Amino acid sequence: QVQLVESGGGLVQPGGSLRLSCIASRITVRTIAMSWHRQAPGKERELVAVIYNVERGTHYPDSVKGRFTISRDDGKNTVYLQMNNLKPEDTAVYYCYANVNGGYWGQGTQVTVSS
């Protein structure tokens, strides 16, 4: 069955950086629109980055544009989210999503930005 396994979350101070990884199995990430989403306590899940299949076009909401970068390693079938200049409001559980066959979610990884 399809699996998405996220890693790389943790506790970081404001202004710091983290890189999240999403390793996919039983799907080929280079042929699918892959995205990262986050959900903070008491808030709805929101999109933070998407990378479109072969052309690798990307999209970010204004809240993270210029700070977050989504990328893909086709050889490792892995999608990354590089997060720089992190702010306390970036604190959330981050999820990887594959837009195929009705969609698949990973289990999430916690990111906490605090001094």
Tab-separated table of C-alpha atoms in Angstrom:
chain	number	residue	atom	x	y	z
A	1	GLN	CA	0.000	0.000	0.000
A	2	VAL	CA	1.022	3.610	-0.485
A	3	GLN	CA	3.037	5.060	2.372
A	4	LEU	CA	4.334	8.556	3.024
A	5	VAL	CA	6.766	8.829	5.928
A	6	GLU	CA	7.747	12.269	7.164
A	7	SER	CA	10.762	13.095	9.297
A	8	GLY	CA	12.894	16.061	10.285
A	9	GLY	CA	10.625	17.911	12.662
A	10	GLY	CA	11.708	19.153	16.041
A	11	LEU	CA	12.209	22.149	18.302
A	12	VAL	CA	13.981	25.171	16.837
A	13	GLN	CA	14.491	28.753	17.941
A	14	PRO	CA	12.950	31.644	16.004
A	15	GLY	CA	15.103	32.431	12.984
A	16	GLY	CA	16.321	28.855	12.753
A	17	SER	CA	15.965	26.287	10.009
A	18	LEU	CA	14.682	22.755	9.570
A	19	ARG	CA	14.440	20.399	6.615
A	20	LEU	CA	11.540	17.994	6.464
A	21	SER	CA	11.643	14.821	4.383
A	22	CYS	CA	8.815	12.731	2.962
A	23	ILE	CA	9.789	9.298	1.663
A	24	ALA	CA	7.164	7.729	-0.585
A	25	SER	CA	6.581	4.076	-1.335
A	26	ARG	CA	4.409	2.471	-4.034
A	27	ILE	CA	4.028	5.784	-5.862
A	28	THR	CA	6.477	7.724	-8.031
A	29	VAL	CA	6.738	11.272	-6.747
A	30	ARG	CA	8.069	12.737	-10.007
A	31	THR	CA	4.749	11.889	-11.742
A	32	ILE	CA	2.482	13.347	-9.046
A	33	ALA	CA	1.775	16.754	-7.567
A	34	MET	CA	3.227	16.498	-4.051
A	35	SER	CA	2.591	19.005	-1.312
A	36	TRP	CA	3.232	19.920	2.299
A	37	HIS	CA	0.494	21.075	4.624
A	38	ARG	CA	0.413	22.054	8.267
A	39	GLN	CA	-2.098	22.123	11.067
A	40	ALA	CA	-1.717	24.149	14.232
A	41	PRO	CA	-3.825	23.460	17.341
A	42	GLY	CA	-7.344	24.762	16.893
A	43	LYS	CA	-6.772	25.676	13.252
A	44	GLU	CA	-7.618	24.100	9.919
A	45	ARG	CA	-5.005	22.279	7.896
A	46	GLU	CA	-3.394	24.625	5.351
A	47	LEU	CA	-1.206	24.255	2.287
A	48	VAL	CA	2.358	25.513	2.643
A	49	ALA	CA	4.018	24.271	-0.552
A	50	VAL	CA	3.331	22.221	-3.672
A	51	ILE	CA	5.606	20.850	-6.394
A	52	TYR	CA	4.055	19.804	-9.682
A	53	ASN	CA	5.129	16.553	-11.349
A	54	VAL	CA	7.648	16.559	-14.175
A	55	GLU	CA	8.117	20.316	-14.694
A	56	ARG	CA	8.819	20.866	-10.970
A	57	GLY	CA	6.790	24.054	-10.882
A	58	THR	CA	6.144	25.214	-7.315
A	59	HIS	CA	3.633	27.300	-5.400
A	60	TYR	CA	3.670	28.827	-1.934
A	61	PRO	CA	1.188	30.918	0.030
A	62	ASP	CA	2.326	34.402	1.015
A	63	SER	CA	2.786	33.324	4.634
A	64	VAL	CA	5.843	31.192	3.758
A	65	LYS	CA	6.976	32.562	0.392
A	66	GLY	CA	10.669	33.392	0.436
A	67	ARG	CA	11.265	31.286	3.560
A	68	PHE	CA	10.150	27.756	2.570
A	69	THR	CA	11.374	25.756	-0.409
A	70	ILE	CA	9.916	22.486	-1.648
A	71	SER	CA	12.104	20.162	-3.688
A	72	ARG	CA	12.246	16.601	-4.899
A	73	ASP	CA	14.892	13.902	-5.295
A	74	ASP	CA	13.551	11.549	-7.919
A	75	GLY	CA	16.272	8.973	-7.288
A	76	LYS	CA	15.279	8.711	-3.637
A	77	ASN	CA	11.548	9.128	-4.340
A	78	THR	CA	11.578	11.797	-1.634
A	79	VAL	CA	10.127	15.268	-1.279
A	80	TYR	CA	11.717	17.862	0.983
A	81	LEU	CA	10.610	21.075	2.657
A	82	GLN	CA	13.434	23.421	3.572
A	83	MET	CA	12.205	25.937	6.143
A	84	ASN	CA	14.327	28.985	6.927
A	85	ASN	CA	13.804	31.982	9.181
A	86	LEU	CA	11.226	30.069	11.173
A	87	LYS	CA	8.718	31.986	13.252
A	88	PRO	CA	6.635	30.941	16.278
A	89	GLU	CA	3.542	30.992	14.059
A	90	ASP	CA	5.080	28.210	11.964
A	91	THR	CA	4.553	25.850	14.890
A	92	ALA	CA	2.326	23.012	13.689
A	93	VAL	CA	2.214	19.391	12.646
A	94	TYR	CA	3.476	19.176	9.078
A	95	TYR	CA	2.018	16.626	6.677
A	96	CYS	CA	3.096	15.341	3.291
A	97	TYR	CA	0.353	14.758	0.708
A	98	ALA	CA	0.292	12.880	-2.608
A	99	ASN	CA	-2.388	14.009	-5.045
A	100	VAL	CA	-3.161	10.648	-6.644
A	101	ASN	CA	-5.978	8.097	-6.411
A	102	GLY	CA	-8.026	10.216	-4.036
A	103	GLY	CA	-5.004	11.400	-2.101
A	104	TYR	CA	-2.662	10.039	0.549
A	105	TRP	CA	-1.440	11.678	3.750
A	106	GLY	CA	1.599	10.960	5.838
A	107	GLN	CA	1.438	10.628	9.608
A	108	GLY	CA	2.834	14.109	10.239
A	109	THR	CA	5.881	15.515	11.981
A	110	GLN	CA	5.801	18.135	14.738
A	111	VAL	CA	7.593	21.438	14.238
A	112	THR	CA	7.864	23.727	17.249
A	113	VAL	CA	9.401	27.183	16.973
A	114	SER	CA	10.093	28.652	20.372
A	115	SER	CA	12.804	30.349	22.362
